[in-house]
Coordinates of C-alpha atoms in Angstrom, one line a residue:
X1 CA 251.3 -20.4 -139.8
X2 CA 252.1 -23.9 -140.0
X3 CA 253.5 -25.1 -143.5
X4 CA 252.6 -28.9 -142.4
X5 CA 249.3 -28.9 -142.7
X6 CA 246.4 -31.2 -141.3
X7 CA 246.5 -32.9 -145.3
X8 CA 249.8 -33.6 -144.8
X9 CA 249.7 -35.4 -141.4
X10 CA 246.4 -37.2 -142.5
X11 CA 248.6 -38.5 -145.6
X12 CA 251.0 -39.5 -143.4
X13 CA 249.0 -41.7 -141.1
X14 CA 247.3 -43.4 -144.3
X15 CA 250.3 -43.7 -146.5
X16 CA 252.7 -43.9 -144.1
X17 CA 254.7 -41.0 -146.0
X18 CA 253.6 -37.1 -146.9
X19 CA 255.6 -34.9 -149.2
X20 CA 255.6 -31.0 -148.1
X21 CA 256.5 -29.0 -151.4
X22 CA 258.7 -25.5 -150.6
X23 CA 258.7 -26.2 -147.2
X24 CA 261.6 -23.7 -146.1
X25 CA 261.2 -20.6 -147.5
X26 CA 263.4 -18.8 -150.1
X27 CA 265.2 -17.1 -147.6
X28 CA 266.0 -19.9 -145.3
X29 CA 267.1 -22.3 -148.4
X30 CA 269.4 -19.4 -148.9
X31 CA 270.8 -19.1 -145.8
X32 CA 271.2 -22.9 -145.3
X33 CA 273.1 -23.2 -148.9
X34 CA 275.4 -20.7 -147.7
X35 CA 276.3 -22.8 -145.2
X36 CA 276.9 -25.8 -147.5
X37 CA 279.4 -23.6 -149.4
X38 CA 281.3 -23.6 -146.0
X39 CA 281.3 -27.4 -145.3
X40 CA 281.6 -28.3 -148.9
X41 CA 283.3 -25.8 -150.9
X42 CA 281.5 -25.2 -154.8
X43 CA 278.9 -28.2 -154.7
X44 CA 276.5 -25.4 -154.6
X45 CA 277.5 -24.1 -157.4
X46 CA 277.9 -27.4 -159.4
X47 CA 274.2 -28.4 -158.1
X48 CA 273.3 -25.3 -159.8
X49 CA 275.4 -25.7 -163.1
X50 CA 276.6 -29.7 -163.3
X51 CA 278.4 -28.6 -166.9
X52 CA 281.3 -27.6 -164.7
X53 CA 283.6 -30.3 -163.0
X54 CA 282.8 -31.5 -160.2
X55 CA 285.0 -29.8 -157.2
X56 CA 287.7 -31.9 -155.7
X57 CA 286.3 -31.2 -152.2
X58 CA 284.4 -34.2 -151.1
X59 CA 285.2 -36.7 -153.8
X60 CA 286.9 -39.5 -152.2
X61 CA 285.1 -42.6 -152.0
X62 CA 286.7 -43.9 -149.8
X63 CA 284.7 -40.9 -147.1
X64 CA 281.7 -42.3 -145.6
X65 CA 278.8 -40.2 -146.7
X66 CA 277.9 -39.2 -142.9
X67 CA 280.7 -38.0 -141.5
X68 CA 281.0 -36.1 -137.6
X69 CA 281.7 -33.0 -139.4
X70 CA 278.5 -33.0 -141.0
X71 CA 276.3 -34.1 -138.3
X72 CA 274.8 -31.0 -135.7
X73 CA 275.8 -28.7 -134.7
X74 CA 276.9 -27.1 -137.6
X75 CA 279.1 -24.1 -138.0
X76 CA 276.3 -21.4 -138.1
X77 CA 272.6 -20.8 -137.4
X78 CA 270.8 -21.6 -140.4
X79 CA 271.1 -25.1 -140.5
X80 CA 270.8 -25.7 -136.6
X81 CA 267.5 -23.9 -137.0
X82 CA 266.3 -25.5 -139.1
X83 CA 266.8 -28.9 -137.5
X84 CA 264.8 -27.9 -134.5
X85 CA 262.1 -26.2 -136.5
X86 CA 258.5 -26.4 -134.3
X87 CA 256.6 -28.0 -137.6
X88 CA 259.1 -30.9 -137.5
X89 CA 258.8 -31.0 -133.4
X90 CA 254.9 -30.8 -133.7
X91 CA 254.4 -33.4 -136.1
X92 CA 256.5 -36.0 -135.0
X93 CA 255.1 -35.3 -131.3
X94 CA 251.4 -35.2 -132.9
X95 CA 252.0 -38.2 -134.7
X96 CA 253.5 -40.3 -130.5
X97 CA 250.4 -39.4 -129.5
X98 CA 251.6 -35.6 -127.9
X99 CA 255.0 -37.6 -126.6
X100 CA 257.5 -35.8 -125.1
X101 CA 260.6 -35.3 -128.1
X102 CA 263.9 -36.2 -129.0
X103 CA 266.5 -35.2 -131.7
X104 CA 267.7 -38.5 -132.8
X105 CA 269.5 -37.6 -136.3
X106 CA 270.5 -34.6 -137.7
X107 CA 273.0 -35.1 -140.9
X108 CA 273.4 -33.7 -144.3
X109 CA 273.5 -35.9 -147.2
X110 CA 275.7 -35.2 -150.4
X111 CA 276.1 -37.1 -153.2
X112 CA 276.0 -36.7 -157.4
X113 CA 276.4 -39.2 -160.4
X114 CA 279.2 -41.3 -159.7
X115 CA 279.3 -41.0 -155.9
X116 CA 279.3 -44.5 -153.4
X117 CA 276.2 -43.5 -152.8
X118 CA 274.9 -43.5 -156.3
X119 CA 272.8 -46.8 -156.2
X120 CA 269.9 -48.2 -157.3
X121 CA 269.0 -49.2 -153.7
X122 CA 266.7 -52.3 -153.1
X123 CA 262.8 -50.9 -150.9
X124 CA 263.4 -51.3 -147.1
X125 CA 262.6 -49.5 -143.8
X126 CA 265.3 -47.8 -141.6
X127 CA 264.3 -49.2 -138.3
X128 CA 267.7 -51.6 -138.5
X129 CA 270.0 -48.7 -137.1
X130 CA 267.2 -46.5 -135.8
X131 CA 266.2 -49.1 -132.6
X132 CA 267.9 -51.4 -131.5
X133 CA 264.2 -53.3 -131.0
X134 CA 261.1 -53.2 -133.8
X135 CA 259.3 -50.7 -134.5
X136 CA 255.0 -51.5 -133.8
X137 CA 252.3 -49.8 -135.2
X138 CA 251.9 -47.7 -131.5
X139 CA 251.8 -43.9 -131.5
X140 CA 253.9 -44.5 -128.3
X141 CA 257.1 -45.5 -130.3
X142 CA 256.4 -43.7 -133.5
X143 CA 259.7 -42.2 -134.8
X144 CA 259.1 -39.7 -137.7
X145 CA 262.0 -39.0 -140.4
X146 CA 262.2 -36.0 -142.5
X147 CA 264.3 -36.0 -145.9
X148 CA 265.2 -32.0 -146.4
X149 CA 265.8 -31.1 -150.1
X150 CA 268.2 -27.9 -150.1
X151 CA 268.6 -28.4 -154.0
X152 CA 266.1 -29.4 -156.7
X153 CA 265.3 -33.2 -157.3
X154 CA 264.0 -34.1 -160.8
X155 CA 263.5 -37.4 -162.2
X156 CA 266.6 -37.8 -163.5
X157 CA 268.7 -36.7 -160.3
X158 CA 268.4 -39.8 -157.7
X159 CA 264.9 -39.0 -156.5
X160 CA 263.6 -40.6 -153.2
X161 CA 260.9 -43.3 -154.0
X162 CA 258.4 -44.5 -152.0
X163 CA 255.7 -46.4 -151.9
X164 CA 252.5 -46.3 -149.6
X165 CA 251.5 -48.3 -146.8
X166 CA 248.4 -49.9 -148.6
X167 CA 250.5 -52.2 -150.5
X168 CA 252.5 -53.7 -147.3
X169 CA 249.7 -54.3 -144.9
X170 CA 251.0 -57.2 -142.7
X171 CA 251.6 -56.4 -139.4
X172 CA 255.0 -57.3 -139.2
X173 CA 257.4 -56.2 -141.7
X174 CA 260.0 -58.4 -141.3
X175 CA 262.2 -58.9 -143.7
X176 CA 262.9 -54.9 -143.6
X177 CA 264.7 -55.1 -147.0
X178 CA 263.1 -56.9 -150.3
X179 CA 264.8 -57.3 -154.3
X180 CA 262.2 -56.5 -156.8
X181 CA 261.7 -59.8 -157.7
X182 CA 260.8 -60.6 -154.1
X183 CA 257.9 -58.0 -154.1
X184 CA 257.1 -56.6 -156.8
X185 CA 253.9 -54.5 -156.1
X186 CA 256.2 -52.4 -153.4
X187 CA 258.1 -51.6 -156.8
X188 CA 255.2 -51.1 -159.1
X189 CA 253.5 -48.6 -156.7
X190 CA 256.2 -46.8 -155.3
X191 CA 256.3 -42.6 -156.3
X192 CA 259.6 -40.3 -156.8
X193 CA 259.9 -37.3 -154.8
X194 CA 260.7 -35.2 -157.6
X195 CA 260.1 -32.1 -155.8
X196 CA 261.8 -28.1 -156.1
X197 CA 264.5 -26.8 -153.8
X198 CA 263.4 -26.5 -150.2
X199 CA 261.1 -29.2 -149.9
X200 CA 260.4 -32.2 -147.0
X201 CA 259.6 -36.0 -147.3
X202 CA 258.3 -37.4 -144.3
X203 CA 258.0 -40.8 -143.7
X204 CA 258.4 -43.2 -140.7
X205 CA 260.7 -46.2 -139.4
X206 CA 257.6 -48.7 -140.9
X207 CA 257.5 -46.6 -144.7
X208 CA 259.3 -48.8 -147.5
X209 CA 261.4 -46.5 -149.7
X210 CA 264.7 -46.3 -151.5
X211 CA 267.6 -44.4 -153.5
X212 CA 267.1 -43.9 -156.9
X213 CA 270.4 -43.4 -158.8
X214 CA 271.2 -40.9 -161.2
X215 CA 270.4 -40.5 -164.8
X216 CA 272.0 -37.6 -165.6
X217 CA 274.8 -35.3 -164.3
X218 CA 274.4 -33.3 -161.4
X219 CA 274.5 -33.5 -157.4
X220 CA 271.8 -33.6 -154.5
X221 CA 272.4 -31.6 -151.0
X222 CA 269.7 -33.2 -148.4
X223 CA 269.4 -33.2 -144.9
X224 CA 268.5 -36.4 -142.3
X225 CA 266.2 -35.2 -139.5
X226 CA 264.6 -37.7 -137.3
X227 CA 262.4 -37.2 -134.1
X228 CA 261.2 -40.1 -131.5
X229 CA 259.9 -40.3 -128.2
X230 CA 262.3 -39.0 -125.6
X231 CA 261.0 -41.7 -122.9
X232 CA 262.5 -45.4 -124.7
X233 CA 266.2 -45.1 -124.3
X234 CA 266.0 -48.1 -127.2
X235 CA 265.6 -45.6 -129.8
X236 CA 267.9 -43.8 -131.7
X237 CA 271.0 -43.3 -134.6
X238 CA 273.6 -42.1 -132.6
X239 CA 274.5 -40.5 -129.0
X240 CA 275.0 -36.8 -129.4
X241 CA 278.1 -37.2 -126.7
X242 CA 280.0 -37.5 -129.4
X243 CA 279.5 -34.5 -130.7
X244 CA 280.0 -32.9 -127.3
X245 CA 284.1 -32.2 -127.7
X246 CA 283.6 -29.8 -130.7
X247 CA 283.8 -26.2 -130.5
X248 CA 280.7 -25.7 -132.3
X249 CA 278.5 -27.9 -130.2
X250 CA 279.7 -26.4 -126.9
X251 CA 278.9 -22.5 -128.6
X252 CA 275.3 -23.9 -129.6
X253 CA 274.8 -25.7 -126.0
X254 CA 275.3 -22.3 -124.4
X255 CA 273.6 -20.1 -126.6
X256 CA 270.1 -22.5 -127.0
X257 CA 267.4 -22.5 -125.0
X258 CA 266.2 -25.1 -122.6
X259 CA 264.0 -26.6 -124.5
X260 CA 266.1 -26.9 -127.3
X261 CA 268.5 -28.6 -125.2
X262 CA 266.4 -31.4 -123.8
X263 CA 265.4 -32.3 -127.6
X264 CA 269.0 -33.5 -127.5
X265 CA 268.8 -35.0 -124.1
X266 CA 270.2 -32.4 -122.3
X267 CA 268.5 -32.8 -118.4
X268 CA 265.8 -30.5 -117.7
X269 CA 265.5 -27.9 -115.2
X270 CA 264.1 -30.1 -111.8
X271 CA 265.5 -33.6 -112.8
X272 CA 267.6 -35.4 -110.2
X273 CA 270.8 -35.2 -111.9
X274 CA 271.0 -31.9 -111.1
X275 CA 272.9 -31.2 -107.6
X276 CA 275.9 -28.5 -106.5
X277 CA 278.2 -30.4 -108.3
X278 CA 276.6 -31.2 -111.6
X279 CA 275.7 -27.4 -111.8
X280 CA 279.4 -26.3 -110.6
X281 CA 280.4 -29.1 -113.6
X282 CA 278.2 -28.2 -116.1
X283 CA 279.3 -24.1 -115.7
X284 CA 282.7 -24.7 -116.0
X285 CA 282.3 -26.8 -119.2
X286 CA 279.8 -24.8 -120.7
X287 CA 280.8 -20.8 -119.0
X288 CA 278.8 -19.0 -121.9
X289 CA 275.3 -21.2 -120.5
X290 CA 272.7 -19.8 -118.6
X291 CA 272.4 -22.1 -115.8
X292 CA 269.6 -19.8 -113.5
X293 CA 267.1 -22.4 -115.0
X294 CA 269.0 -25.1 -113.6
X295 CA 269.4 -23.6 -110.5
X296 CA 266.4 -22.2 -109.5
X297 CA 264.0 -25.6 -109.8
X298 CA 267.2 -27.2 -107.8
X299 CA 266.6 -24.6 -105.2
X300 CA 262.6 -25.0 -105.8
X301 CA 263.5 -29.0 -104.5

């Protein structure tokens, strides 16, 4: 059963955002927050209860909120899973017009009263690092965002606002970034994504949104998903290469499957690249990987 339903994509394409209450279930919220307690050691539990002080871990400013080491893969299976979960895949496909996918983001987000990251942001759109082009109003380039909630978000604790498409109907929406005073009725109309534990904001690289700070104590554990067409090499946070020298990332490149693989630009079974070499190369980096795939559509050439 899909928990994105056909309301929720039709919002989407009218408002240009859709909000998918308890969209993991209680189980995989669970398993993902245990997860958390092993990158971030007791902002779980100070989500939970923000009377206590705020743990040590994590607290320098000075960080950047996106660091490598919580970017995918991530040290365990809950979290991977849930970053190539087929609703997020399907939409996003659905919404290119049945496009071929890739995995262009997957980060977590943490931050609480007091963090960097604590700001009452000005509305934009996050094409500016998303493509390194614009971002039309084509199915064939559509890039679809997802804003995972793994703790609850009331009003008071830096909920997402947003505001629908109908009050920003120019074609081009340049500048990508206005002050309130600049336009107010994307202010006036915008709605928080106050929402329970295990919810999913959707939205796209044309939606105008922003960062709410915090009104009261307590901390926010999110997740960055983003999915675009696999064909415009344009397109795109970051280059998963990166990520390619760390333990975790070579255990989750051999134990995946091949479709998982090519969502993060892996090359697929038949493609040129792969020859005697590249299959001799790519075993010996990855010896745990399954490369009969790779070398039976070779063979098949």
């Amino acid at each position: 059963m899909q928990r994105i339903t056909e309301d929720h994509a039709e919002h989407y394409r009218e408002h240009g955002y859709a909000i998918v209450r308890n969209f993991l279930t209680d189980e995989e919220v669970t398993g993902a927050l245990s997860e958390w307690q092993q990158l971030l050691p007791g902002w779980v539990e100070y989500c939970r209860d923000p009377s206590q002080p705020k743990p040590e871990h994590g607290r320098d400013g000075r960080r950047p909120m996106n660091l490598l080491a919580y970017r995918f893969p991530f040290p365990g299976r809950h979290l991977n899973a849930i970053t190539h979960h087929p609703d997020l895949i399907e939409l996003a496909a659905r919404m290119a017009g049945g496009s071929e996918m890739f995995c262009e983001q997957s980060h977590l987000s943490f931050k609480y009263k007091g963090h960097p990251a604590d700001q009452d942001q000005g509305m934009h759109c996050d094409y500016g690092n998303h493509t390194l082009a614009y971002p039309p109003d084509d199915p064939a380039y559509w890039q679809t965002a997802y804003l995972l909630y793994y703790t609850e978000v009331t009003a008071a604790h830096a909920p997402t606002a947003v505001c629908s498409r109908r009050h920003y109907p120019e074609k081009v929406l340049w500048p990508a970034h206005y002050k309130r005073e600049d336009r107010p009725e994307i202010y006036d109309n915008e709605v928080k994504v106050v929402v329970p534990a295990g919810s999913l904001f959707v939205y796209s690289m044309r939606t105008f949104h922003r960062g709410t700070p915090f009104l009261a104590e307590g901390g926010r554990l999110a997740h960055f998903i983003t999915y675009a067409p696999a064909a415009w090499k344009w397109l795109g946070i970051m280059g998963w290469s990166v990520q390619a020298i760390k333990p975790e990332y070579r255990a989750w490149i051999e134990t995946a499957t091949v479709a998982q693989r090519q969502l993060f630009g892996f090359p697929a079974p038949g493609h040129p690249y792969w020859t005697a070499e590249t299959l001799a190369g790519v075993g010996a980096r990855y010896p745990g990987m399954d490369m009969a795939p790779y070398r039976e559509t070779m063979a098949a050439n």
